[in-house]
Amino acid sequence: MHPPSPAAAAMDFSQNSLFGYMEDLQELTIIERPVRRSLKTPEEIERLTVDEDLSDIERAVYLLSAGQDIQGTSVVANLPFLMRQNPAETLRRVLPKVREALHVAGVEMQLTAAVSFLTILQDESVSVHTYAHSFLQVILLHLEHRDAGVSNAWLETLLSVIEVLPKDTLRHEILNPLVSKAQLSQTVQSRLVSCKILGKLTNKFDALAIKREILPLVKSLCQDVEYEVRSCMCRQLENIAQGIGTELTKSVVLPELIELSRDEGSSVRLAAFETLVNLLDIFDTDDRSQTILPVVKSFCEKSFKADESILISLSFHLGKLCHGLYGIFTPDQHLRFLEFYKKLCTLGLQQENGHNENQIPPQILEQEKKYISVRKNCAYNFPAMIVFVDPKNFHMELYSTFFCLCHDPEVPVRYTIAICFYEVSKLLNSGVYLIHKELITLLQDESLEVLDALIDHLPEILELMSTGGETSVQENKLSSLPDLVPALTAAEQRAAASLKWRTHEKLLQKYACLPQVISSDQIYYRFLQRMFTIMMTNNVLPVQKAASRTLCIFLRYNRKQEQRHEVIQKLIEQLGQGKSYWNRLRFLDTCEFIIEIFSKSFFCKYFFLPAIELTHDPVANVRMKLCYLLPKVKSTLKIPADKHLLQQLEMCVRKLLCQEKDKDVLAIVKRTVLELDRMEMSMDAEQLEKEKQQNDGRPMSDKTFEKKRRDSKTPTSLPKNIAISVPGSSATPSTSKEIKKSKLIRSQSFNNQAFHAKYGNLDKCTTSKSSTAAYTPSVSGLSKTSMISLTDDSFRTRNTNSAPSSFSSNTSLPSTSRGTGNSVDPKSSGSKDTQPRKATLKSRKSNP
């Protein structure tokens, strides 16, 4: 049986079909109902309308008096602005209305008011005295709001206010009322607020005042009948101890902590333990060994029988505990504590089962999550445990634990140990070779989060790996990490295949350290081609740029001329002369990195002419990017050795200025011309002196030049290749003539463009055929006279359009000109490969 045709289906008006249509219509009606209900009636709109002629203050007063709740909340949120604009009127007219509104306000307005009051304090719109007089009582009034969130918001504001209030105000307005608020007759919420305020007040009074006025309240709250209050007060004892000093801490705070550590409430015992750990530095050795150590020991022994939250806290504070009690443990206690740590590192792993997660009871799943948190905290504290056992004993005591953490089935644990890997490597020093395999394991981890955490310090780790072992540096560089290169390449491929391009970008940036770790041949055969592939095929611009910069660094440290020349050739042919404008843009990025990383002479020899040749590019976006790069290109030139390159640069700029049709590119060209004209040229002192001697008809030997430099009357002798500013009278006569001649030519070329001293008008350019013939050589003529070769400073002519698919050792560098033989390919006028576009610089547009 054939299915009915679409026409038949459309004409099916059976009873079932009609019921189906009616149900669909009902659903649409239900969907539209909330929309109709959300519309305001004319009466509601009238009530929400405010006269536009009212001032900000008058509008605020009106809305607080007669407006709806949402309008009042808006006024309260705008209160800091009103205080900055007109503080006197705001305090006189608006703030009283805010006080009245807060008495009956809902949660949203209360929370907004707490934030606004804090913002006013931080903005310092009024003096502290005025703030305390106007706002403090409002804050104190709402501290005990029935909603816990509102109460906490006002409390946070009050704690910030306490920081700036003077002592007298604190004593009269806060401390004195606190005596009654902390009594057992008050609510639990009131006593909890009192605990936090007392912890903050101790930093504002001297030790004597604290002992007389605050400590009695603290003791009372530590003995409160509610475990919540005892726990809250216990956590404030750290702040109180810092305010009263060591002696009072030992005599008053420590006994309270010891008593609270034996409390029946687990949260109270946990708060006491954490406070003791945080105060370890205050107590001396006797207190630690005789008083604190027994408490810690008992706490650890009972932790496995208690709630898992105790284990989470204990595992988190292990590092600080080890540091504070270091040197106090007996050998037996040291061993027992170490075994306790190892047990925590594998907590929950012994309960492996093959059940599906959906079949596991919720309480078991929750317990496993807590065990994962414990192991994660153990990984976080692993560097501290290395110090605890001494790095020399790492292999015997902790290597197996480290192995388990690196192979933990849960990603958070492996992620944390990957973050700590660099610290572990530094601590092991010469024993870093012990964890080579774990480095490879983490590099090959299936989770990109783990890889991302590891590569943050990958250069430092690899440096330690290559130099920190017991064998020599050279031997390590070649043989101590046999699995490193495959692991690195596999990690890059996993990052490239994922959607996490930032991890891929970071990894490529970190690969710049590889020349210090592995041989140049390994880099050439395993990484260079991959960098080219990423530059030409990846769709993420930051990733492409990272690959480009790393490739330049690889090239910088490659000492084999044949390999170097092949890389240079491929850069020019496949990027600089590539068919896709996107590749040509990446070539300009590469040129910028080469200027940054290599010497000026290297750039001038190989990349100067191919770069400026892109002034003839048919895609406006490429020409625009080149214009931004031209100042850096010019900075690589030295006079007089690079006179011919300077002339080529000026020709290209003049041609852009006279023939550019794209208005956006032309605007950038004009700005670039001004910047280029202001730039000072670097000068080669030795070459200048030789040319001067030749112009005088006397050849000069190197010895003569050295003697002339020593006998010079200048205060200091000029080193070779010294940078000298062109403008001024300090240049040699011949150089001055060259400079004047160059400036004269430039001024003549701009004569018909009204290019006056203030650079006022560059909008019109001569279109005369004679001036074009005089100052703008043809593209083909420039191509024939500006070639580069592998053996000298100029390129050889080569008329070819084909780029090699792989590195070739018997091919020479291509011509600097893409020339007349390179017709505009469809990929030069297509999206990335078919339409020319201006990428991020301007809208899609091209001038072939």
PDB file of C-alpha atoms in Angstrom, residues 212-467:
ATOM      1  CA  ARG A 212      37.023  44.030  78.881  1.00  0.00           C
ATOM      2  CA  GLU A 213      34.073  44.498  76.506  1.00  0.00           C
ATOM      3  CA  ILE A 214      34.184  41.858  73.756  1.00  0.00           C
ATOM      4  CA  LEU A 215      35.705  38.649  75.181  1.00  0.00           C
ATOM      5  CA  PRO A 216      32.915  38.129  77.775  1.00  0.00           C
ATOM      6  CA  LEU A 217      30.369  38.148  74.937  1.00  0.00           C
ATOM      7  CA  VAL A 218      32.567  35.777  72.912  1.00  0.00           C
ATOM      8  CA  LYS A 219      32.756  33.261  75.750  1.00  0.00           C
ATOM      9  CA  SER A 220      29.018  33.434  76.249  1.00  0.00           C
ATOM     10  CA  LEU A 221      28.315  32.749  72.568  1.00  0.00           C
ATOM     11  CA  CYS A 222      30.845  29.893  72.469  1.00  0.00           C
ATOM     12  CA  GLN A 223      28.737  28.207  75.174  1.00  0.00           C
ATOM     13  CA  ASP A 224      25.409  28.926  73.479  1.00  0.00           C
ATOM     14  CA  VAL A 225      22.760  26.216  73.653  1.00  0.00           C
ATOM     15  CA  GLU A 226      22.363  26.188  69.842  1.00  0.00           C
ATOM     16  CA  TYR A 227      25.093  24.398  67.867  1.00  0.00           C
ATOM     17  CA  GLU A 228      24.658  26.878  64.979  1.00  0.00           C
ATOM     18  CA  VAL A 229      25.643  29.764  67.248  1.00  0.00           C
ATOM     19  CA  ARG A 230      28.605  27.869  68.724  1.00  0.00           C
ATOM     20  CA  SER A 231      29.857  26.970  65.252  1.00  0.00           C
ATOM     21  CA  CYS A 232      29.465  30.542  64.000  1.00  0.00           C
ATOM     22  CA  MET A 233      31.295  32.015  66.993  1.00  0.00           C
ATOM     23  CA  CYS A 234      34.035  29.395  66.670  1.00  0.00           C
ATOM     24  CA  ARG A 235      34.761  30.519  63.101  1.00  0.00           C
ATOM     25  CA  GLN A 236      35.151  34.119  64.313  1.00  0.00           C
ATOM     26  CA  LEU A 237      37.820  33.156  66.855  1.00  0.00           C
ATOM     27  CA  GLU A 238      40.512  33.433  64.172  1.00  0.00           C
ATOM     28  CA  ASN A 239      39.735  37.144  63.666  1.00  0.00           C
ATOM     29  CA  ILE A 240      39.520  37.683  67.397  1.00  0.00           C
ATOM     30  CA  ALA A 241      42.905  35.984  67.966  1.00  0.00           C
ATOM     31  CA  GLN A 242      44.545  38.293  65.443  1.00  0.00           C
ATOM     32  CA  GLY A 243      43.111  41.302  67.275  1.00  0.00           C
ATOM     33  CA  ILE A 244      44.047  40.377  70.855  1.00  0.00           C
ATOM     34  CA  GLY A 245      47.601  39.108  70.325  1.00  0.00           C
ATOM     35  CA  THR A 246      49.461  35.922  71.226  1.00  0.00           C
ATOM     36  CA  GLU A 247      49.191  35.981  75.016  1.00  0.00           C
ATOM     37  CA  LEU A 248      45.435  36.458  75.210  1.00  0.00           C
ATOM     38  CA  THR A 249      44.979  33.926  72.412  1.00  0.00           C
ATOM     39  CA  LYS A 250      46.822  31.278  74.431  1.00  0.00           C
ATOM     40  CA  SER A 251      44.979  32.058  77.661  1.00  0.00           C
ATOM     41  CA  VAL A 252      41.462  32.703  76.317  1.00  0.00           C
ATOM     42  CA  VAL A 253      40.984  31.504  72.715  1.00  0.00           C
ATOM     43  CA  LEU A 254      42.925  28.219  72.809  1.00  0.00           C
ATOM     44  CA  PRO A 255      40.972  26.737  75.749  1.00  0.00           C
ATOM     45  CA  GLU A 256      37.698  27.589  74.023  1.00  0.00           C
ATOM     46  CA  LEU A 257      38.903  25.916  70.816  1.00  0.00           C
ATOM     47  CA  ILE A 258      39.971  22.779  72.644  1.00  0.00           C
ATOM     48  CA  GLU A 259      36.593  22.545  74.335  1.00  0.00           C
ATOM     49  CA  LEU A 260      34.731  23.157  71.064  1.00  0.00           C
ATOM     50  CA  SER A 261      36.805  20.456  69.342  1.00  0.00           C
ATOM     51  CA  ARG A 262      35.087  17.943  71.668  1.00  0.00           C
ATOM     52  CA  ASP A 263      31.605  19.339  71.010  1.00  0.00           C
ATOM     53  CA  GLU A 264      28.765  16.953  70.316  1.00  0.00           C
ATOM     54  CA  GLY A 265      27.919  18.765  67.079  1.00  0.00           C
ATOM     55  CA  SER A 266      30.008  17.674  64.074  1.00  0.00           C
ATOM     56  CA  SER A 267      29.833  21.135  62.486  1.00  0.00           C
ATOM     57  CA  VAL A 268      31.181  22.667  65.712  1.00  0.00           C
ATOM     58  CA  ARG A 269      34.079  20.179  65.844  1.00  0.00           C
ATOM     59  CA  LEU A 270      34.843  20.882  62.184  1.00  0.00           C
ATOM     60  CA  ALA A 271      34.870  24.655  62.788  1.00  0.00           C
ATOM     61  CA  ALA A 272      37.197  24.184  65.780  1.00  0.00           C
ATOM     62  CA  PHE A 273      39.574  21.986  63.770  1.00  0.00           C
ATOM     63  CA  GLU A 274      39.757  24.441  60.834  1.00  0.00           C
ATOM     64  CA  THR A 275      40.309  27.384  63.189  1.00  0.00           C
ATOM     65  CA  LEU A 276      43.122  25.529  64.977  1.00  0.00           C
ATOM     66  CA  VAL A 277      44.815  24.793  61.665  1.00  0.00           C
ATOM     67  CA  ASN A 278      44.569  28.451  60.599  1.00  0.00           C
ATOM     68  CA  LEU A 279      46.043  29.613  63.933  1.00  0.00           C
ATOM     69  CA  LEU A 280      48.992  27.189  64.022  1.00  0.00           C
ATOM     70  CA  ASP A 281      51.515  29.937  63.264  1.00  0.00           C
ATOM     71  CA  ILE A 282      50.468  31.862  66.384  1.00  0.00           C
ATOM     72  CA  PHE A 283      51.221  29.043  68.833  1.00  0.00           C
ATOM     73  CA  ASP A 284      54.702  28.012  69.887  1.00  0.00           C
ATOM     74  CA  THR A 285      56.205  24.514  69.657  1.00  0.00           C
ATOM     75  CA  ASP A 286      55.059  23.469  73.132  1.00  0.00           C
ATOM     76  CA  ASP A 287      51.445  24.418  72.431  1.00  0.00           C
ATOM     77  CA  ARG A 288      51.518  22.588  69.118  1.00  0.00           C
ATOM     78  CA  SER A 289      53.029  19.384  70.455  1.00  0.00           C
ATOM     79  CA  GLN A 290      51.239  19.195  73.813  1.00  0.00           C
ATOM     80  CA  THR A 291      47.845  20.712  73.073  1.00  0.00           C
ATOM     81  CA  ILE A 292      47.097  20.855  69.346  1.00  0.00           C
ATOM     82  CA  LEU A 293      48.696  17.616  68.128  1.00  0.00           C
ATOM     83  CA  PRO A 294      46.521  15.371  70.337  1.00  0.00           C
ATOM     84  CA  VAL A 295      43.418  17.166  69.056  1.00  0.00           C
ATOM     85  CA  VAL A 296      44.508  16.687  65.431  1.00  0.00           C
ATOM     86  CA  LYS A 297      45.340  13.050  66.023  1.00  0.00           C
ATOM     87  CA  SER A 298      41.961  12.366  67.597  1.00  0.00           C
ATOM     88  CA  PHE A 299      40.174  14.235  64.846  1.00  0.00           C
ATOM     89  CA  CYS A 300      41.888  12.178  62.126  1.00  0.00           C
ATOM     90  CA  GLU A 301      41.174   8.882  63.864  1.00  0.00           C
ATOM     91  CA  LYS A 302      37.481   9.630  64.201  1.00  0.00           C
ATOM     92  CA  SER A 303      37.076  11.179  60.748  1.00  0.00           C
ATOM     93  CA  PHE A 304      36.332   7.921  58.901  1.00  0.00           C
ATOM     94  CA  LYS A 305      33.505   7.190  61.313  1.00  0.00           C
ATOM     95  CA  ALA A 306      32.022  10.663  60.939  1.00  0.00           C
ATOM     96  CA  ASP A 307      30.266  12.435  58.096  1.00  0.00           C
ATOM     97  CA  GLU A 308      32.097  12.602  54.748  1.00  0.00           C
ATOM     98  CA  SER A 309      32.058  16.420  54.927  1.00  0.00           C
ATOM     99  CA  ILE A 310      34.607  16.122  57.754  1.00  0.00           C
ATOM    100  CA  LEU A 311      36.880  14.147  55.434  1.00  0.00           C
ATOM    101  CA  ILE A 312      36.514  16.802  52.725  1.00  0.00           C
ATOM    102  CA  SER A 313      37.620  19.551  55.098  1.00  0.00           C
ATOM    103  CA  LEU A 314      40.401  17.440  56.576  1.00  0.00           C
ATOM    104  CA  SER A 315      41.811  16.542  53.154  1.00  0.00           C
ATOM    105  CA  PHE A 316      41.707  20.199  52.093  1.00  0.00           C
ATOM    106  CA  HIS A 317      43.673  21.411  55.134  1.00  0.00           C
ATOM    107  CA  LEU A 318      46.262  18.631  55.087  1.00  0.00           C
ATOM    108  CA  GLY A 319      48.930  20.738  53.420  1.00  0.00           C
ATOM    109  CA  LYS A 320      48.644  23.568  55.920  1.00  0.00           C
ATOM    110  CA  LEU A 321      48.544  21.046  58.753  1.00  0.00           C
ATOM    111  CA  CYS A 322      51.738  19.365  57.554  1.00  0.00           C
ATOM    112  CA  HIS A 323      53.499  22.716  57.331  1.00  0.00           C
ATOM    113  CA  GLY A 324      52.360  23.849  60.766  1.00  0.00           C
ATOM    114  CA  LEU A 325      53.264  20.606  62.553  1.00  0.00           C
ATOM    115  CA  TYR A 326      56.461  19.896  60.609  1.00  0.00           C
ATOM    116  CA  GLY A 327      59.206  18.673  62.921  1.00  0.00           C
ATOM    117  CA  ILE A 328      56.845  17.862  65.803  1.00  0.00           C
ATOM    118  CA  PHE A 329      55.772  14.359  64.763  1.00  0.00           C
ATOM    119  CA  THR A 330      57.629  11.400  66.175  1.00  0.00           C
ATOM    120  CA  PRO A 331      58.736   8.859  63.518  1.00  0.00           C
ATOM    121  CA  ASP A 332      55.757   6.687  64.392  1.00  0.00           C
ATOM    122  CA  GLN A 333      53.330   9.594  64.205  1.00  0.00           C
ATOM    123  CA  HIS A 334      54.919  10.719  60.937  1.00  0.00           C
ATOM    124  CA  LEU A 335      54.385   7.284  59.418  1.00  0.00           C
ATOM    125  CA  ARG A 336      50.805   7.018  60.649  1.00  0.00           C
ATOM    126  CA  PHE A 337      49.930  10.448  59.296  1.00  0.00           C
ATOM    127  CA  LEU A 338      51.475   9.568  55.921  1.00  0.00           C
ATOM    128  CA  GLU A 339      49.463   6.348  55.778  1.00  0.00           C
ATOM    129  CA  PHE A 340      46.341   8.315  56.618  1.00  0.00           C
ATOM    130  CA  TYR A 341      47.031  10.606  53.626  1.00  0.00           C
ATOM    131  CA  LYS A 342      47.589   7.622  51.307  1.00  0.00           C
ATOM    132  CA  LYS A 343      44.309   6.120  52.446  1.00  0.00           C
ATOM    133  CA  LEU A 344      42.496   9.346  51.608  1.00  0.00           C
ATOM    134  CA  CYS A 345      44.087   9.388  48.120  1.00  0.00           C
ATOM    135  CA  THR A 346      42.381   6.097  47.257  1.00  0.00           C
ATOM    136  CA  LEU A 347      39.164   6.654  49.168  1.00  0.00           C
ATOM    137  CA  GLY A 348      36.230   5.222  47.214  1.00  0.00           C
ATOM    138  CA  LEU A 349      38.346   3.440  44.599  1.00  0.00           C
ATOM    139  CA  GLN A 350      38.028   0.106  46.398  1.00  0.00           C
ATOM    140  CA  GLN A 351      34.258   0.173  45.930  1.00  0.00           C
ATOM    141  CA  GLU A 352      34.355  -0.313  42.154  1.00  0.00           C
ATOM    142  CA  ASN A 353      31.317  -2.051  40.768  1.00  0.00           C
ATOM    143  CA  GLY A 354      29.916  -2.753  37.355  1.00  0.00           C
ATOM    144  CA  HIS A 355      26.446  -1.346  38.006  1.00  0.00           C
ATOM    145  CA  ASN A 356      24.887   1.296  35.849  1.00  0.00           C
ATOM    146  CA  GLU A 357      24.743   4.752  37.456  1.00  0.00           C
ATOM    147  CA  ASN A 358      20.975   4.743  37.072  1.00  0.00           C
ATOM    148  CA  GLN A 359      20.827   1.638  39.247  1.00  0.00           C
ATOM    149  CA  ILE A 360      22.926   3.069  42.086  1.00  0.00           C
ATOM    150  CA  PRO A 361      20.925   4.536  44.992  1.00  0.00           C
ATOM    151  CA  PRO A 362      21.091   8.355  45.258  1.00  0.00           C
ATOM    152  CA  GLN A 363      22.787   8.245  48.661  1.00  0.00           C
ATOM    153  CA  ILE A 364      25.598   6.099  47.239  1.00  0.00           C
ATOM    154  CA  LEU A 365      26.075   8.520  44.340  1.00  0.00           C
ATOM    155  CA  GLU A 366      26.244  11.424  46.777  1.00  0.00           C
ATOM    156  CA  GLN A 367      28.809   9.566  48.846  1.00  0.00           C
ATOM    157  CA  GLU A 368      30.943   8.889  45.766  1.00  0.00           C
ATOM    158  CA  LYS A 369      30.873  12.604  44.885  1.00  0.00           C
ATOM    159  CA  LYS A 370      32.237  13.380  48.346  1.00  0.00           C
ATOM    160  CA  TYR A 371      34.965  10.770  47.906  1.00  0.00           C
ATOM    161  CA  ILE A 372      35.933  12.410  44.613  1.00  0.00           C
ATOM    162  CA  SER A 373      36.225  15.750  46.444  1.00  0.00           C
ATOM    163  CA  VAL A 374      38.492  14.119  49.027  1.00  0.00           C
ATOM    164  CA  ARG A 375      40.817  12.688  46.370  1.00  0.00           C
ATOM    165  CA  LYS A 376      40.815  16.021  44.542  1.00  0.00           C
ATOM    166  CA  ASN A 377      41.901  17.788  47.750  1.00  0.00           C
ATOM    167  CA  CYS A 378      44.632  15.192  48.237  1.00  0.00           C
ATOM    168  CA  ALA A 379      45.927  15.940  44.742  1.00  0.00           C
ATOM    169  CA  TYR A 380      45.893  19.652  45.598  1.00  0.00           C
ATOM    170  CA  ASN A 381      48.027  19.003  48.699  1.00  0.00           C
ATOM    171  CA  PHE A 382      50.458  16.589  47.029  1.00  0.00           C
ATOM    172  CA  PRO A 383      53.348  19.121  46.754  1.00  0.00           C
ATOM    173  CA  ALA A 384      53.063  19.783  50.502  1.00  0.00           C
ATOM    174  CA  MET A 385      53.255  16.068  51.185  1.00  0.00           C
ATOM    175  CA  ILE A 386      56.480  15.830  49.152  1.00  0.00           C
ATOM    176  CA  VAL A 387      57.979  18.409  51.487  1.00  0.00           C
ATOM    177  CA  PHE A 388      56.574  16.448  54.422  1.00  0.00           C
ATOM    178  CA  VAL A 389      58.343  13.210  53.438  1.00  0.00           C
ATOM    179  CA  ASP A 390      61.415  14.943  51.886  1.00  0.00           C
ATOM    180  CA  PRO A 391      61.897  14.821  48.085  1.00  0.00           C
ATOM    181  CA  LYS A 392      64.693  12.270  48.519  1.00  0.00           C
ATOM    182  CA  ASN A 393      62.137   9.763  49.812  1.00  0.00           C
ATOM    183  CA  PHE A 394      59.593  10.421  47.063  1.00  0.00           C
ATOM    184  CA  HIS A 395      60.164   7.192  45.160  1.00  0.00           C
ATOM    185  CA  MET A 396      59.810   5.003  48.223  1.00  0.00           C
ATOM    186  CA  GLU A 397      57.012   6.868  49.994  1.00  0.00           C
ATOM    187  CA  LEU A 398      54.819   8.717  47.493  1.00  0.00           C
ATOM    188  CA  TYR A 399      55.452   7.551  43.912  1.00  0.00           C
ATOM    189  CA  SER A 400      52.736   4.894  44.011  1.00  0.00           C
ATOM    190  CA  THR A 401      50.277   7.482  45.357  1.00  0.00           C
ATOM    191  CA  PHE A 402      51.264   9.930  42.615  1.00  0.00           C
ATOM    192  CA  PHE A 403      50.728   7.194  40.047  1.00  0.00           C
ATOM    193  CA  CYS A 404      47.224   6.543  41.386  1.00  0.00           C
ATOM    194  CA  LEU A 405      46.306  10.228  41.294  1.00  0.00           C
ATOM    195  CA  CYS A 406      47.511  10.574  37.679  1.00  0.00           C
ATOM    196  CA  HIS A 407      45.460   7.525  36.683  1.00  0.00           C
ATOM    197  CA  ASP A 408      42.400   8.350  38.801  1.00  0.00           C
ATOM    198  CA  PRO A 409      39.156   7.488  36.984  1.00  0.00           C
ATOM    199  CA  GLU A 410      37.679  10.936  37.720  1.00  0.00           C
ATOM    200  CA  VAL A 411      38.599  14.010  35.657  1.00  0.00           C
ATOM    201  CA  PRO A 412      38.597  16.528  38.582  1.00  0.00           C
ATOM    202  CA  VAL A 413      41.305  14.525  40.352  1.00  0.00           C
ATOM    203  CA  ARG A 414      43.519  14.258  37.252  1.00  0.00           C
ATOM    204  CA  TYR A 415      42.879  17.914  36.466  1.00  0.00           C
ATOM    205  CA  THR A 416      44.094  18.956  39.919  1.00  0.00           C
ATOM    206  CA  ILE A 417      47.233  16.809  39.798  1.00  0.00           C
ATOM    207  CA  ALA A 418      47.968  18.244  36.330  1.00  0.00           C
ATOM    208  CA  ILE A 419      47.843  21.749  37.828  1.00  0.00           C
ATOM    209  CA  CYS A 420      50.294  20.655  40.543  1.00  0.00           C
ATOM    210  CA  PHE A 421      52.627  18.819  38.141  1.00  0.00           C
ATOM    211  CA  TYR A 422      55.004  21.758  37.762  1.00  0.00           C
ATOM    212  CA  GLU A 423      55.333  22.220  41.529  1.00  0.00           C
ATOM    213  CA  VAL A 424      56.014  18.521  41.904  1.00  0.00           C
ATOM    214  CA  SER A 425      58.695  18.700  39.194  1.00  0.00           C
ATOM    215  CA  LYS A 426      60.416  21.618  40.917  1.00  0.00           C
ATOM    216  CA  LEU A 427      60.434  19.869  44.273  1.00  0.00           C
ATOM    217  CA  LEU A 428      61.896  16.657  42.840  1.00  0.00           C
ATOM    218  CA  ASN A 429      64.673  18.579  41.052  1.00  0.00           C
ATOM    219  CA  SER A 430      67.224  15.971  39.972  1.00  0.00           C
ATOM    220  CA  GLY A 431      64.686  13.230  40.659  1.00  0.00           C
ATOM    221  CA  VAL A 432      62.248  14.601  38.091  1.00  0.00           C
ATOM    222  CA  TYR A 433      63.052  11.685  35.798  1.00  0.00           C
ATOM    223  CA  LEU A 434      60.920   9.558  38.126  1.00  0.00           C
ATOM    224  CA  ILE A 435      57.723  11.124  36.807  1.00  0.00           C
ATOM    225  CA  HIS A 436      58.498  11.054  33.056  1.00  0.00           C
ATOM    226  CA  LYS A 437      55.860   8.409  32.444  1.00  0.00           C
ATOM    227  CA  GLU A 438      53.212  10.354  34.344  1.00  0.00           C
ATOM    228  CA  LEU A 439      53.898  13.401  32.151  1.00  0.00           C
ATOM    229  CA  ILE A 440      53.262  11.287  29.053  1.00  0.00           C
ATOM    230  CA  THR A 441      50.131   9.856  30.677  1.00  0.00           C
ATOM    231  CA  LEU A 442      48.670  13.297  31.346  1.00  0.00           C
ATOM    232  CA  LEU A 443      49.608  14.530  27.853  1.00  0.00           C
ATOM    233  CA  GLN A 444      47.680  11.584  26.441  1.00  0.00           C
ATOM    234  CA  ASP A 445      44.709  12.062  28.795  1.00  0.00           C
ATOM    235  CA  GLU A 446      41.361  11.740  27.080  1.00  0.00           C
ATOM    236  CA  SER A 447      40.062  14.873  28.806  1.00  0.00           C
ATOM    237  CA  LEU A 448      41.088  18.192  27.258  1.00  0.00           C
ATOM    238  CA  GLU A 449      40.569  19.857  30.646  1.00  0.00           C
ATOM    239  CA  VAL A 450      43.475  17.843  32.011  1.00  0.00           C
ATOM    240  CA  LEU A 451      45.622  18.742  29.010  1.00  0.00           C
ATOM    241  CA  ASP A 452      44.708  22.409  29.346  1.00  0.00           C
ATOM    242  CA  ALA A 453      45.766  22.398  33.009  1.00  0.00           C
ATOM    243  CA  LEU A 454      49.063  20.661  32.230  1.00  0.00           C
ATOM    244  CA  ILE A 455      50.195  22.929  29.380  1.00  0.00           C
ATOM    245  CA  ASP A 456      50.010  26.096  31.481  1.00  0.00           C
ATOM    246  CA  HIS A 457      53.547  25.304  32.678  1.00  0.00           C
ATOM    247  CA  LEU A 458      54.577  22.903  29.916  1.00  0.00           C
ATOM    248  CA  PRO A 459      57.736  24.859  28.894  1.00  0.00           C
ATOM    249  CA  GLU A 460      59.024  24.893  32.467  1.00  0.00           C
ATOM    250  CA  ILE A 461      58.189  21.217  32.957  1.00  0.00           C
ATOM    251  CA  LEU A 462      59.966  20.180  29.757  1.00  0.00           C
ATOM    252  CA  GLU A 463      62.982  22.280  30.663  1.00  0.00           C
ATOM    253  CA  LEU A 464      63.216  20.515  34.021  1.00  0.00           C
ATOM    254  CA  MET A 465      62.754  17.179  32.306  1.00  0.00           C
ATOM    255  CA  SER A 466      65.551  17.837  29.812  1.00  0.00           C
ATOM    256  CA  THR A 467      68.065  19.337  32.242  1.00  0.00           C
TER     257      THR A 467
END
